[in-house]
Amino acid sequence: MFDNLSTKLDRAFKTLKGQGSITEINVASTVKEIRRALVDADVNYKVAKEVTDKIKDEAMGRDVLTAVSPGQLMVKIVYDELTELMGGEKKDILIKGDPAVVLLSGLQGSGKTTFAGKLASYIKKQNRTVLLVACDVYRPAAIDQLKVLGEQIGVEVYAETENKNPVEISQNAIEYARKNNKKVVIIDTAGRLAVDEQMMREIEAVKKAINPSETLFVVDSMTGQDAVNTAKTFNDRLNFDGVVLTKLDGDARGGAALSIRAVVEKPIKFISTGEKMEALDLFYPDRMAQRILG
Ligand code: GDP
């Protein structure tokens, strides 16, 4: 992950460090190289421009030209700006209510159901009782998939195979959770291959009816700028609370991780890095920036 970006940034810093004395022109050309590296990593052009303009301003404001080790100062400035770009502080999910309800949204194949299992397992480890809800009324296979995951992690799965109304199913599931002392309800909704109006209306209705404490948007990071655009479309309709980036283990470029926050203005909260239930991490912008800079 981020291999190319790391190599290119490293090269840009090495060139800068190799200069005898640093001039404004050297800084400008380093900044240009950084911008190109970001765009090559599939970062939205506008975002890449904004962040590199900030890096340039910082470099001039913090006197990189006269610094004892300008190269190192430049690395620190880039680290700070990348951290900021990805959201600054780590943002946790809000588990509030009795039961607390977490609603999952996203396209089919994004890794939503797998994430539902991972999140349930994560919450269970915090000694909270969890109920997983299969709310995909179009694909019976999705219900079975969730049941298999539930069994694997020891979490009960609520499903109504005959009911085709996701609003009713989620309301009934919350009622069931209340009666059966489940403190957190995770609702896995239907995903489609592309954004469509019916799907949006359906999930909007579910959100309105159940008022979740947390609505998450799950997206495949390997789809790069498409991931960012889909996130924007979902957010316009759903006003979600956070993003889950999946398949980061297969994402060589990292464009979605770098630009989703700036474009959508919602934090990435979790990253998924594999198919196994344990492959889930909270998203730490500073650690990610560190990883990029090697
Ligand atoms: P859904 O249609 O959104 O519910 O997607 P699924 O949860 O069924 O996931 C689609 C495919 O992606 C499955 O084969 C998962 O095993 C796989 N998958 C999910 N998350 C990850 C991940 O973080 N890394 C990798 N490599 N595969 C993943």
Short mmCIF file of N, CA and C and ligand atoms in Angstrom, two decimals, residues 107-114 118 139 145 246-247 249 272-275, ligand 1:
data_model
loop_
_atom_site.label_atom_id
_atom_site.label_comp_id
_atom_site.label_asym_id
_atom_site.label_seq_id
_atom_site.Cartn_x
_atom_site.Cartn_y
_atom_site.Cartn_z
N LEU A 107 -22.31 0.15 -1.55
CA LEU A 107 -22.63 -0.63 -2.74
C LEU A 107 -22.38 -2.11 -2.50
N GLN A 108 -23.02 -2.93 -3.32
CA GLN A 108 -22.79 -4.38 -3.25
C GLN A 108 -21.33 -4.68 -3.60
N GLY A 109 -20.73 -5.57 -2.83
CA GLY A 109 -19.34 -5.94 -3.11
C GLY A 109 -18.32 -5.05 -2.41
N SER A 110 -18.83 -4.02 -1.71
CA SER A 110 -17.90 -3.10 -1.05
C SER A 110 -17.23 -3.75 0.17
N GLY A 111 -17.83 -4.80 0.68
CA GLY A 111 -17.29 -5.45 1.88
C GLY A 111 -18.14 -5.13 3.10
N LYS A 112 -19.37 -4.73 2.84
CA LYS A 112 -20.29 -4.29 3.90
C LYS A 112 -20.63 -5.42 4.87
N THR A 113 -21.01 -6.58 4.32
CA THR A 113 -21.40 -7.69 5.18
C THR A 113 -20.20 -8.21 5.99
N THR A 114 -19.06 -8.29 5.33
CA THR A 114 -17.84 -8.71 6.03
C THR A 114 -17.56 -7.72 7.17
N LYS A 118 -17.15 -8.02 11.31
CA LYS A 118 -15.96 -7.53 12.01
C LYS A 118 -16.34 -6.55 13.11
N ARG A 139 -31.37 -10.16 -1.73
CA ARG A 139 -30.45 -11.27 -1.95
C ARG A 139 -30.47 -12.23 -0.76
N GLN A 145 -25.02 -15.38 4.25
CA GLN A 145 -23.63 -14.96 4.49
C GLN A 145 -23.48 -14.36 5.89
N THR A 246 -12.55 -0.33 2.94
CA THR A 246 -12.23 -1.75 2.92
C THR A 246 -11.17 -2.05 1.86
N LYS A 247 -10.65 -3.27 1.94
CA LYS A 247 -9.70 -3.82 0.97
C LYS A 247 -8.45 -2.95 0.83
N ASP A 249 -5.77 -3.67 1.96
CA ASP A 249 -4.66 -4.61 1.71
C ASP A 249 -4.37 -4.75 0.21
N SER A 272 -10.39 -1.73 6.76
CA SER A 272 -10.43 -3.19 6.71
C SER A 272 -9.29 -3.64 5.79
N THR A 273 -8.52 -4.60 6.28
CA THR A 273 -7.30 -4.97 5.55
C THR A 273 -7.21 -6.46 5.25
N GLY A 274 -8.36 -7.10 5.09
CA GLY A 274 -8.33 -8.53 4.76
C GLY A 274 -9.68 -9.15 4.96
N GLU A 275 -9.80 -10.42 4.57
CA GLU A 275 -11.10 -11.08 4.65
C GLU A 275 -11.40 -11.64 6.04
P1 GDP B 1 -21.00 -6.71 0.39
O1 GDP B 1 -21.65 -7.11 -0.89
O2 GDP B 1 -20.75 -5.23 0.44
O3 GDP B 1 -21.71 -7.17 1.60
O4 GDP B 1 -19.53 -7.33 0.36
P2 GDP B 1 -18.92 -8.61 1.07
O5 GDP B 1 -18.78 -8.38 2.53
O6 GDP B 1 -19.68 -9.82 0.64
O7 GDP B 1 -17.45 -8.61 0.45
C1 GDP B 1 -17.21 -8.80 -0.93
C2 GDP B 1 -15.89 -9.57 -1.09
O8 GDP B 1 -14.79 -8.79 -0.61
C3 GDP B 1 -15.85 -10.86 -0.30
O9 GDP B 1 -15.19 -11.83 -1.05
C4 GDP B 1 -15.02 -10.49 0.95
O10 GDP B 1 -14.36 -11.61 1.50
C5 GDP B 1 -14.06 -9.50 0.37
N1 GDP B 1 -13.55 -8.53 1.35
C6 GDP B 1 -14.26 -7.80 2.24
N2 GDP B 1 -13.44 -6.98 2.94
C7 GDP B 1 -12.17 -7.21 2.48
C8 GDP B 1 -10.88 -6.65 2.81
O11 GDP B 1 -10.70 -5.76 3.64
N3 GDP B 1 -9.82 -7.13 2.11
C9 GDP B 1 -9.95 -8.08 1.14
N4 GDP B 1 -8.85 -8.49 0.50
N5 GDP B 1 -11.15 -8.62 0.81
C10 GDP B 1 -12.24 -8.19 1.48
#
